[in-house]
Every structure is written in C-alpha cells, then in structure tokens.
Amino acid sequence: MSKHAVKDVLDEMTKDDLVAWIRSQPFYRPKRSDVLYIRWQRQSAEVLEEMQKENRALDGLDYKERDRLAGRFNESKDAAEKLRLLELMQPYNKAMQDHIKRSQALDRKSKRVDALYEQIDVERQKERSS
C-alpha cells in the first residue's frame, strides 16, 4: 500500500463538474434535506473544533498569578502601586475578555447550526408530504 493517500475523484471535480454530474444522474437527485444535513454535519464539526481550540486558548496563562496580583491590589493603599498592579493584571483581563467574546460568538454560531438541524426535519416533513 502506498504511503500517499489516493485522491478521491470528487476532490478533483470543480463545483460546475459536480453539479453537471449530479444533474446527469437519472435515478438520484439529492433532496433539500440531504443538502442541509451535509451542511449541518460540516458546520457542526467546524464549531466543535473551534470550541475545542477556544477551550485551550487560556492554557498558557497563569491565573493564580493574576489572583495574587489582585490580592495585592486589594490590600494596597498606595495609588501608584495600585496602578502598577492594574497594569500587570491587564494582559490577564484582556485575555479573559477576548476569550469571553469569542466564546459568545461561538455560542451564537452553535445556535445557528442547531437551527439548521431543525430545518432538516422541516424539509423532511415537506418531502414526505410531496
């Protein structure tokens, strides 16, 4: 067996090639629900991969150090020291804020993918009654 994977002929086809080939098939036409399912499957895999990546985004930051700095900030009475500690905490706070924004965007994307799955059932019901 070759070390190189054999390229699937479908990977070699352009979009126009694929559409023309599908339309030339007299016995099989994909239903809208089939197309939606394939789209949902691809998008849900993308969302899962993005979520896993985002869950690892903060792995390199030591939030115990941030908590230690915050404790020192709370104990300090010196305004200059408080400002210096705030500056030291800023990268941690920004990283967390950015993480929250990305997580919220992923949540919205996930809800759109979920809605796509629900649309598959709607289309299947329409196809059965046609």
Short mmCIF file of N, CA, C and O in Angstrom, two decimals:
data_model
loop_
_atom_site.label_atom_id
_atom_site.label_comp_id
_atom_site.label_asym_id
_atom_site.label_seq_id
_atom_site.Cartn_x
_atom_site.Cartn_y
_atom_site.Cartn_z
N MET A 1 0.84 -1.18 0.00
CA MET A 1 0.00 0.00 0.00
C MET A 1 0.89 1.24 0.00
O MET A 1 1.84 1.33 0.75
N SER A 2 0.55 2.19 -0.82
CA SER A 2 1.34 3.40 -0.98
C SER A 2 1.24 4.28 0.27
O SER A 2 0.21 4.31 0.94
N LYS A 3 2.33 4.98 0.54
CA LYS A 3 2.32 5.91 1.67
C LYS A 3 1.43 7.12 1.37
O LYS A 3 0.96 7.77 2.27
N HIS A 4 1.26 7.43 0.11
CA HIS A 4 0.45 8.57 -0.29
C HIS A 4 -1.00 8.14 -0.47
O HIS A 4 -1.29 7.16 -1.14
N ALA A 5 -1.89 8.87 0.13
CA ALA A 5 -3.32 8.55 0.01
C ALA A 5 -3.77 8.83 -1.42
O ALA A 5 -3.37 9.80 -2.05
N VAL A 6 -4.62 7.97 -1.91
CA VAL A 6 -5.18 8.16 -3.24
C VAL A 6 -6.21 9.27 -3.16
O VAL A 6 -7.07 9.27 -2.29
N LYS A 7 -6.10 10.21 -4.07
CA LYS A 7 -7.03 11.36 -4.06
C LYS A 7 -8.38 10.91 -4.62
O LYS A 7 -8.46 10.25 -5.64
N ASP A 8 -9.41 11.25 -3.90
CA ASP A 8 -10.77 10.94 -4.31
C ASP A 8 -11.10 11.76 -5.56
O ASP A 8 -10.80 12.95 -5.63
N VAL A 9 -11.71 11.12 -6.53
CA VAL A 9 -12.05 11.80 -7.78
C VAL A 9 -12.96 13.00 -7.52
O VAL A 9 -12.90 14.01 -8.24
N LEU A 10 -13.78 12.95 -6.49
CA LEU A 10 -14.65 14.08 -6.16
C LEU A 10 -13.84 15.32 -5.78
O LEU A 10 -14.26 16.44 -6.05
N ASP A 11 -12.67 15.10 -5.16
CA ASP A 11 -11.81 16.22 -4.80
C ASP A 11 -11.24 16.92 -6.05
O ASP A 11 -10.87 18.09 -5.99
N GLU A 12 -11.17 16.19 -7.13
CA GLU A 12 -10.64 16.76 -8.37
C GLU A 12 -11.69 17.54 -9.16
O GLU A 12 -11.36 18.31 -10.05
N MET A 13 -12.96 17.33 -8.83
CA MET A 13 -14.04 17.96 -9.58
C MET A 13 -14.28 19.39 -9.11
O MET A 13 -14.21 19.67 -7.92
N THR A 14 -14.57 20.26 -10.06
CA THR A 14 -14.96 21.62 -9.72
C THR A 14 -16.43 21.60 -9.31
O THR A 14 -17.13 20.61 -9.52
N LYS A 15 -16.89 22.71 -8.78
CA LYS A 15 -18.30 22.82 -8.42
C LYS A 15 -19.17 22.58 -9.65
O LYS A 15 -20.16 21.84 -9.60
N ASP A 16 -18.80 23.20 -10.78
CA ASP A 16 -19.59 23.03 -12.01
C ASP A 16 -19.59 21.57 -12.46
O ASP A 16 -20.61 21.05 -12.92
N ASP A 17 -18.43 20.88 -12.33
CA ASP A 17 -18.36 19.46 -12.67
C ASP A 17 -19.33 18.65 -11.81
O ASP A 17 -20.05 17.78 -12.30
N LEU A 18 -19.30 18.92 -10.51
CA LEU A 18 -20.17 18.18 -9.59
C LEU A 18 -21.65 18.41 -9.89
O LEU A 18 -22.43 17.46 -9.93
N VAL A 19 -22.02 19.66 -10.11
CA VAL A 19 -23.42 19.97 -10.41
C VAL A 19 -23.85 19.28 -11.70
O VAL A 19 -24.92 18.66 -11.76
N ALA A 20 -23.02 19.36 -12.73
CA ALA A 20 -23.35 18.72 -14.01
C ALA A 20 -23.47 17.21 -13.85
O ALA A 20 -24.39 16.58 -14.39
N TRP A 21 -22.56 16.61 -13.09
CA TRP A 21 -22.60 15.16 -12.89
C TRP A 21 -23.86 14.75 -12.13
O TRP A 21 -24.54 13.79 -12.51
N ILE A 22 -24.20 15.48 -11.08
CA ILE A 22 -25.40 15.15 -10.30
C ILE A 22 -26.64 15.28 -11.17
O ILE A 22 -27.53 14.42 -11.14
N ARG A 23 -26.70 16.33 -11.96
CA ARG A 23 -27.88 16.53 -12.82
C ARG A 23 -27.97 15.46 -13.91
O ARG A 23 -29.06 15.20 -14.43
N SER A 24 -26.86 14.83 -14.25
CA SER A 24 -26.88 13.80 -15.28
C SER A 24 -27.35 12.45 -14.74
O SER A 24 -27.60 11.53 -15.52
N GLN A 25 -27.48 12.33 -13.43
CA GLN A 25 -27.91 11.07 -12.82
C GLN A 25 -29.43 10.96 -12.91
O GLN A 25 -30.14 11.71 -12.23
N PRO A 26 -29.94 10.04 -13.69
CA PRO A 26 -31.39 9.97 -13.89
C PRO A 26 -32.17 9.43 -12.68
O PRO A 26 -33.35 9.72 -12.52
N PHE A 27 -31.51 8.66 -11.82
CA PHE A 27 -32.26 7.99 -10.75
C PHE A 27 -32.08 8.61 -9.38
O PHE A 27 -32.76 8.23 -8.44
N TYR A 28 -31.15 9.51 -9.25
CA TYR A 28 -30.94 10.08 -7.92
C TYR A 28 -30.74 11.59 -7.99
O TYR A 28 -29.87 12.08 -8.68
N ARG A 29 -31.59 12.28 -7.28
CA ARG A 29 -31.45 13.71 -7.09
C ARG A 29 -31.43 13.94 -5.58
O ARG A 29 -32.32 13.45 -4.88
N PRO A 30 -30.46 14.67 -5.10
CA PRO A 30 -30.46 14.92 -3.65
C PRO A 30 -31.66 15.79 -3.27
O PRO A 30 -32.08 16.65 -4.04
N LYS A 31 -32.19 15.50 -2.12
CA LYS A 31 -33.29 16.30 -1.60
C LYS A 31 -32.69 17.47 -0.82
O LYS A 31 -31.53 17.42 -0.42
N ARG A 32 -33.49 18.49 -0.62
CA ARG A 32 -33.01 19.64 0.14
C ARG A 32 -32.56 19.20 1.53
O ARG A 32 -31.57 19.70 2.06
N SER A 33 -33.27 18.25 2.12
CA SER A 33 -32.89 17.78 3.46
C SER A 33 -31.50 17.13 3.44
O SER A 33 -30.74 17.25 4.40
N ASP A 34 -31.15 16.44 2.34
CA ASP A 34 -29.81 15.85 2.21
C ASP A 34 -28.73 16.92 2.22
O ASP A 34 -27.70 16.80 2.89
N VAL A 35 -28.99 17.98 1.44
CA VAL A 35 -28.03 19.08 1.36
C VAL A 35 -27.89 19.77 2.71
O VAL A 35 -26.79 20.07 3.15
N LEU A 36 -29.01 20.01 3.38
CA LEU A 36 -28.98 20.64 4.69
C LEU A 36 -28.24 19.77 5.70
O LEU A 36 -27.49 20.28 6.54
N TYR A 37 -28.44 18.45 5.61
CA TYR A 37 -27.75 17.55 6.54
C TYR A 37 -26.24 17.61 6.33
O TYR A 37 -25.49 17.69 7.31
N ILE A 38 -25.80 17.59 5.09
CA ILE A 38 -24.37 17.67 4.81
C ILE A 38 -23.81 19.00 5.31
O ILE A 38 -22.74 19.05 5.91
N ARG A 39 -24.54 20.07 5.07
CA ARG A 39 -24.13 21.40 5.54
C ARG A 39 -24.06 21.42 7.07
O ARG A 39 -23.10 21.93 7.66
N TRP A 40 -25.08 20.86 7.73
CA TRP A 40 -25.10 20.82 9.20
C TRP A 40 -23.92 20.00 9.72
O TRP A 40 -23.25 20.41 10.68
N GLN A 41 -23.68 18.86 9.10
CA GLN A 41 -22.60 17.98 9.54
C GLN A 41 -21.25 18.71 9.47
O GLN A 41 -20.47 18.66 10.42
N ARG A 42 -20.99 19.40 8.37
CA ARG A 42 -19.73 20.12 8.19
C ARG A 42 -19.63 21.28 9.19
O ARG A 42 -18.61 21.44 9.85
N GLN A 43 -20.71 22.06 9.31
CA GLN A 43 -20.67 23.22 10.20
C GLN A 43 -20.58 22.82 11.67
O GLN A 43 -19.90 23.48 12.46
N SER A 44 -21.25 21.75 12.05
CA SER A 44 -21.18 21.32 13.45
C SER A 44 -19.77 20.82 13.79
O SER A 44 -19.27 21.07 14.89
N ALA A 45 -19.11 20.17 12.85
CA ALA A 45 -17.72 19.74 13.07
C ALA A 45 -16.80 20.96 13.21
O ALA A 45 -15.91 20.97 14.06
N GLU A 46 -17.05 21.98 12.40
CA GLU A 46 -16.25 23.21 12.49
C GLU A 46 -16.44 23.89 13.84
O GLU A 46 -15.47 24.33 14.47
N VAL A 47 -17.70 23.98 14.29
CA VAL A 47 -17.98 24.62 15.58
C VAL A 47 -17.32 23.84 16.71
O VAL A 47 -16.71 24.43 17.61
N LEU A 48 -17.41 22.53 16.67
CA LEU A 48 -16.79 21.71 17.70
C LEU A 48 -15.28 21.92 17.74
O LEU A 48 -14.69 22.10 18.81
N GLU A 49 -14.67 21.95 16.57
CA GLU A 49 -13.22 22.18 16.50
C GLU A 49 -12.86 23.56 17.05
O GLU A 49 -11.90 23.71 17.81
N GLU A 50 -13.65 24.57 16.69
CA GLU A 50 -13.40 25.93 17.18
C GLU A 50 -13.57 26.00 18.70
O GLU A 50 -12.81 26.68 19.39
N MET A 51 -14.58 25.30 19.22
CA MET A 51 -14.81 25.30 20.67
C MET A 51 -13.65 24.63 21.41
O MET A 51 -13.21 25.11 22.45
N GLN A 52 -13.17 23.53 20.86
CA GLN A 52 -12.04 22.85 21.48
C GLN A 52 -10.80 23.74 21.47
O GLN A 52 -10.07 23.80 22.46
N LYS A 53 -10.59 24.43 20.36
CA LYS A 53 -9.46 25.35 20.26
C LYS A 53 -9.61 26.48 21.27
O LYS A 53 -8.65 26.85 21.96
N GLU A 54 -10.81 27.03 21.37
CA GLU A 54 -11.05 28.14 22.31
C GLU A 54 -10.88 27.67 23.76
O GLU A 54 -10.39 28.43 24.60
N ASN A 55 -11.27 26.45 24.04
CA ASN A 55 -11.10 25.93 25.40
C ASN A 55 -9.63 25.82 25.79
O ASN A 55 -9.31 25.83 26.98
N ARG A 56 -8.75 25.74 24.80
CA ARG A 56 -7.31 25.67 25.07
C ARG A 56 -6.64 27.04 25.00
O ARG A 56 -5.46 27.17 25.30
N ALA A 57 -7.40 28.09 24.64
CA ALA A 57 -6.82 29.41 24.40
C ALA A 57 -6.18 30.02 25.65
O ALA A 57 -5.22 30.77 25.54
N LEU A 58 -6.68 29.69 26.80
CA LEU A 58 -6.15 30.29 28.04
C LEU A 58 -5.16 29.37 28.75
O LEU A 58 -4.71 29.71 29.85
N ASP A 59 -4.82 28.25 28.14
CA ASP A 59 -3.94 27.28 28.79
C ASP A 59 -2.59 27.87 29.20
O ASP A 59 -2.02 27.48 30.19
N GLY A 60 -2.08 28.82 28.44
CA GLY A 60 -0.75 29.36 28.72
C GLY A 60 -0.71 30.44 29.78
O GLY A 60 0.36 30.88 30.16
N LEU A 61 -1.87 30.87 30.26
CA LEU A 61 -1.90 31.95 31.24
C LEU A 61 -2.06 31.41 32.65
O LEU A 61 -2.88 30.54 32.90
N ASP A 62 -1.29 31.98 33.57
CA ASP A 62 -1.32 31.56 34.97
C ASP A 62 -2.27 32.49 35.74
O ASP A 62 -1.87 33.56 36.19
N TYR A 63 -3.50 32.07 35.86
CA TYR A 63 -4.48 32.92 36.54
C TYR A 63 -4.28 32.94 38.05
O TYR A 63 -4.80 33.83 38.73
N LYS A 64 -3.49 32.05 38.58
CA LYS A 64 -3.14 32.13 40.01
C LYS A 64 -2.29 33.38 40.25
O LYS A 64 -2.44 34.06 41.25
N GLU A 65 -1.42 33.68 39.27
CA GLU A 65 -0.61 34.90 39.36
C GLU A 65 -1.51 36.13 39.30
O GLU A 65 -1.32 37.09 40.03
N ARG A 66 -2.50 36.11 38.42
CA ARG A 66 -3.44 37.23 38.32
C ARG A 66 -4.19 37.41 39.63
O ARG A 66 -4.37 38.52 40.12
N ASP A 67 -4.61 36.31 40.23
CA ASP A 67 -5.31 36.37 41.52
C ASP A 67 -4.39 36.91 42.63
O ASP A 67 -4.83 37.67 43.49
N ARG A 68 -3.13 36.52 42.57
CA ARG A 68 -2.15 37.02 43.56
C ARG A 68 -2.00 38.54 43.41
O ARG A 68 -1.99 39.28 44.39
N LEU A 69 -1.89 39.00 42.15
CA LEU A 69 -1.79 40.44 41.89
C LEU A 69 -3.04 41.18 42.36
O LEU A 69 -2.96 42.26 42.94
N ALA A 70 -4.21 40.58 42.13
CA ALA A 70 -5.47 41.20 42.56
C ALA A 70 -5.52 41.29 44.09
O ALA A 70 -5.99 42.30 44.64
N GLY A 71 -5.04 40.28 44.77
CA GLY A 71 -5.00 40.31 46.23
C GLY A 71 -4.11 41.43 46.72
O GLY A 71 -4.47 42.17 47.65
N ARG A 72 -2.94 41.58 46.10
CA ARG A 72 -2.04 42.67 46.47
C ARG A 72 -2.68 44.03 46.18
O ARG A 72 -2.53 44.97 46.95
N PHE A 73 -3.41 44.11 45.05
CA PHE A 73 -4.11 45.35 44.70
C PHE A 73 -5.12 45.72 45.78
O PHE A 73 -5.19 46.86 46.23
N ASN A 74 -5.90 44.73 46.23
CA ASN A 74 -6.92 44.97 47.24
C ASN A 74 -6.33 45.39 48.58
O ASN A 74 -6.94 46.16 49.32
N GLU A 75 -5.14 44.89 48.89
CA GLU A 75 -4.50 45.20 50.17
C GLU A 75 -3.77 46.55 50.15
O GLU A 75 -3.59 47.17 51.19
N SER A 76 -3.36 46.98 48.98
CA SER A 76 -2.53 48.18 48.87
C SER A 76 -3.32 49.45 49.13
O SER A 76 -4.48 49.58 48.73
N LYS A 77 -2.65 50.42 49.75
CA LYS A 77 -3.23 51.75 49.98
C LYS A 77 -2.54 52.79 49.08
O LYS A 77 -3.02 53.90 48.97
N ASP A 78 -1.45 52.38 48.44
CA ASP A 78 -0.65 53.29 47.61
C ASP A 78 -1.22 53.34 46.19
O ASP A 78 -1.29 52.32 45.49
N ALA A 79 -1.64 54.53 45.73
CA ALA A 79 -2.25 54.69 44.41
C ALA A 79 -1.30 54.28 43.29
O ALA A 79 -1.70 53.65 42.32
N ALA A 80 -0.02 54.63 43.40
CA ALA A 80 0.95 54.28 42.37
C ALA A 80 1.14 52.76 42.28
O ALA A 80 1.24 52.19 41.19
N GLU A 81 1.16 52.12 43.45
CA GLU A 81 1.29 50.66 43.49
C GLU A 81 0.04 50.00 42.89
O GLU A 81 0.13 49.02 42.14
N LYS A 82 -1.13 50.55 43.20
CA LYS A 82 -2.38 50.01 42.64
C LYS A 82 -2.37 50.13 41.12
O LYS A 82 -2.76 49.20 40.42
N LEU A 83 -1.92 51.27 40.61
CA LEU A 83 -1.85 51.46 39.16
C LEU A 83 -0.88 50.47 38.53
O LEU A 83 -1.18 49.87 37.49
N ARG A 84 0.28 50.27 39.16
CA ARG A 84 1.26 49.31 38.65
C ARG A 84 0.67 47.90 38.64
O ARG A 84 0.83 47.16 37.65
N LEU A 85 -0.04 47.53 39.67
CA LEU A 85 -0.66 46.20 39.74
C LEU A 85 -1.76 46.04 38.70
O LEU A 85 -1.89 44.97 38.08
N LEU A 86 -2.54 47.10 38.49
CA LEU A 86 -3.57 47.06 37.43
C LEU A 86 -2.93 46.82 36.07
O LEU A 86 -3.45 46.05 35.25
N GLU A 87 -1.81 47.48 35.82
CA GLU A 87 -1.11 47.30 34.55
C GLU A 87 -0.59 45.87 34.40
O GLU A 87 -0.62 45.30 33.31
N LEU A 88 -0.14 45.29 35.51
CA LEU A 88 0.33 43.91 35.47
C LEU A 88 -0.82 42.92 35.24
O LEU A 88 -0.64 41.88 34.63
N MET A 89 -2.01 43.26 35.74
CA MET A 89 -3.18 42.39 35.57
C MET A 89 -3.84 42.55 34.20
O MET A 89 -4.58 41.68 33.76
N GLN A 90 -3.57 43.65 33.52
CA GLN A 90 -4.25 43.98 32.27
C GLN A 90 -4.16 42.86 31.22
O GLN A 90 -5.17 42.51 30.61
N PRO A 91 -3.00 42.25 30.98
CA PRO A 91 -2.97 41.18 29.96
C PRO A 91 -3.89 39.99 30.31
O PRO A 91 -4.51 39.41 29.43
N TYR A 92 -3.98 39.67 31.58
CA TYR A 92 -4.87 38.59 32.01
C TYR A 92 -6.33 38.97 31.77
O TYR A 92 -7.12 38.18 31.26
N ASN A 93 -6.67 40.21 32.14
CA ASN A 93 -8.05 40.67 31.96
C ASN A 93 -8.42 40.73 30.49
O ASN A 93 -9.52 40.33 30.11
N LYS A 94 -7.50 41.23 29.66
CA LYS A 94 -7.78 41.32 28.23
C LYS A 94 -7.94 39.92 27.64
O LYS A 94 -8.85 39.68 26.84
N ALA A 95 -7.07 39.01 28.03
CA ALA A 95 -7.17 37.63 27.51
C ALA A 95 -8.52 37.02 27.89
O ALA A 95 -9.16 36.36 27.06
N MET A 96 -8.97 37.26 29.11
CA MET A 96 -10.26 36.71 29.55
C MET A 96 -11.41 37.38 28.80
O MET A 96 -12.35 36.71 28.37
N GLN A 97 -11.35 38.70 28.64
CA GLN A 97 -12.41 39.40 27.91
C GLN A 97 -12.48 38.91 26.46
O GLN A 97 -13.57 38.68 25.93
N ASP A 98 -11.31 38.76 25.83
CA ASP A 98 -11.28 38.26 24.45
C ASP A 98 -11.84 36.84 24.37
O ASP A 98 -12.59 36.50 23.45
N HIS A 99 -11.49 36.01 25.35
CA HIS A 99 -12.00 34.64 25.41
C HIS A 99 -13.52 34.64 25.53
O HIS A 99 -14.21 33.88 24.84
N ILE A 100 -14.04 35.51 26.38
CA ILE A 100 -15.50 35.58 26.58
C ILE A 100 -16.17 36.01 25.29
O ILE A 100 -17.19 35.43 24.88
N LYS A 101 -15.63 37.03 24.60
CA LYS A 101 -16.21 37.48 23.34
C LYS A 101 -16.20 36.37 22.30
O LYS A 101 -17.20 36.15 21.60
N ARG A 102 -15.08 35.66 22.18
CA ARG A 102 -15.00 34.57 21.21
C ARG A 102 -15.96 33.44 21.58
O ARG A 102 -16.61 32.86 20.71
N SER A 103 -16.08 33.15 22.86
CA SER A 103 -16.99 32.10 23.32
C SER A 103 -18.44 32.47 23.03
O SER A 103 -19.24 31.62 22.62
N GLN A 104 -18.78 33.74 23.22
CA GLN A 104 -20.14 34.19 22.92
C GLN A 104 -20.42 34.10 21.42
O GLN A 104 -21.51 33.69 21.01
N ALA A 105 -19.43 34.45 20.60
CA ALA A 105 -19.59 34.34 19.15
C ALA A 105 -19.77 32.88 18.75
O ALA A 105 -20.60 32.55 17.90
N LEU A 106 -19.01 31.98 19.38
CA LEU A 106 -19.16 30.55 19.10
C LEU A 106 -20.53 30.05 19.54
O LEU A 106 -21.12 29.20 18.87
N ASP A 107 -21.03 30.56 20.64
CA ASP A 107 -22.35 30.17 21.11
C ASP A 107 -23.42 30.59 20.09
O ASP A 107 -24.33 29.81 19.78
N ARG A 108 -23.29 31.81 19.55
CA ARG A 108 -24.25 32.26 18.53
C ARG A 108 -24.14 31.39 17.28
O ARG A 108 -25.15 31.00 16.69
N LYS A 109 -22.91 31.06 16.89
CA LYS A 109 -22.71 30.21 15.71
C LYS A 109 -23.30 28.82 15.95
O LYS A 109 -23.94 28.25 15.07
N SER A 110 -23.11 28.30 17.14
CA SER A 110 -23.66 26.99 17.50
C SER A 110 -25.18 26.99 17.43
O SER A 110 -25.79 26.02 16.96
N LYS A 111 -25.80 28.09 17.85
CA LYS A 111 -27.26 28.17 17.78
C LYS A 111 -27.74 28.20 16.33
O LYS A 111 -28.78 27.62 16.01
N ARG A 112 -26.97 28.85 15.45
CA ARG A 112 -27.34 28.85 14.02
C ARG A 112 -27.22 27.44 13.45
O ARG A 112 -28.06 27.02 12.65
N VAL A 113 -26.20 26.69 13.87
CA VAL A 113 -26.03 25.32 13.40
C VAL A 113 -27.17 24.45 13.93
O VAL A 113 -27.71 23.61 13.21
N ASP A 114 -27.56 24.66 15.19
CA ASP A 114 -28.70 23.93 15.75
C ASP A 114 -29.98 24.22 14.98
O ASP A 114 -30.79 23.32 14.73
N ALA A 115 -30.17 25.49 14.61
CA ALA A 115 -31.36 25.87 13.83
C ALA A 115 -31.34 25.19 12.47
O ALA A 115 -32.39 24.80 11.95
N LEU A 116 -30.15 25.04 11.90
CA LEU A 116 -30.02 24.35 10.62
C LEU A 116 -30.48 22.89 10.77
O LEU A 116 -31.18 22.36 9.91
N TYR A 117 -30.12 22.25 11.87
CA TYR A 117 -30.55 20.87 12.12
C TYR A 117 -32.07 20.78 12.20
O TYR A 117 -32.68 19.86 11.66
N GLU A 118 -32.67 21.75 12.87
CA GLU A 118 -34.13 21.76 12.96
C GLU A 118 -34.77 21.94 11.59
O GLU A 118 -35.82 21.37 11.30
N GLN A 119 -34.11 22.70 10.72
CA GLN A 119 -34.62 22.91 9.36
C GLN A 119 -34.61 21.62 8.56
O GLN A 119 -35.46 21.41 7.70
N ILE A 120 -33.69 20.72 8.87
CA ILE A 120 -33.63 19.42 8.18
C ILE A 120 -34.95 18.67 8.41
O ILE A 120 -35.54 18.13 7.47
N ASP A 121 -35.41 18.65 9.66
CA ASP A 121 -36.68 17.97 9.97
C ASP A 121 -37.85 18.61 9.23
O ASP A 121 -38.73 17.92 8.72
N VAL A 122 -37.86 19.94 9.17
CA VAL A 122 -38.93 20.65 8.46
C VAL A 122 -38.94 20.22 6.99
O VAL A 122 -39.99 19.91 6.42
N GLU A 123 -37.77 20.19 6.38
CA GLU A 123 -37.66 19.81 4.96
C GLU A 123 -38.06 18.35 4.76
O GLU A 123 -38.71 18.02 3.77
N ARG A 124 -37.67 17.48 5.67
CA ARG A 124 -38.06 16.07 5.54
C ARG A 124 -39.57 15.89 5.59
O ARG A 124 -40.14 15.08 4.86
N GLN A 125 -40.21 16.64 6.46
CA GLN A 125 -41.68 16.58 6.54
C GLN A 125 -42.31 17.07 5.23
O GLN A 125 -43.27 16.46 4.75
N LYS A 126 -41.77 18.14 4.68
CA LYS A 126 -42.28 18.66 3.41
C LYS A 126 -42.09 17.62 2.30
O LYS A 126 -42.98 17.42 1.48
N GLU A 127 -40.92 16.96 2.30
CA GLU A 127 -40.61 15.98 1.26
C GLU A 127 -41.53 14.76 1.36
O GLU A 127 -41.91 14.18 0.34
N ARG A 128 -41.89 14.37 2.56
CA ARG A 128 -42.79 13.23 2.74
C ARG A 128 -44.20 13.54 2.24
O ARG A 128 -44.89 12.67 1.73
N SER A 129 -44.61 14.78 2.44
CA SER A 129 -45.97 15.14 2.05
C SER A 129 -46.07 15.51 0.57
O SER A 129 -47.18 15.69 0.07
N SER A 130 -44.95 15.61 -0.12
CA SER A 130 -44.97 15.96 -1.55
C SER A 130 -45.23 14.76 -2.42
O SER A 130 -44.89 13.67 -2.20
#
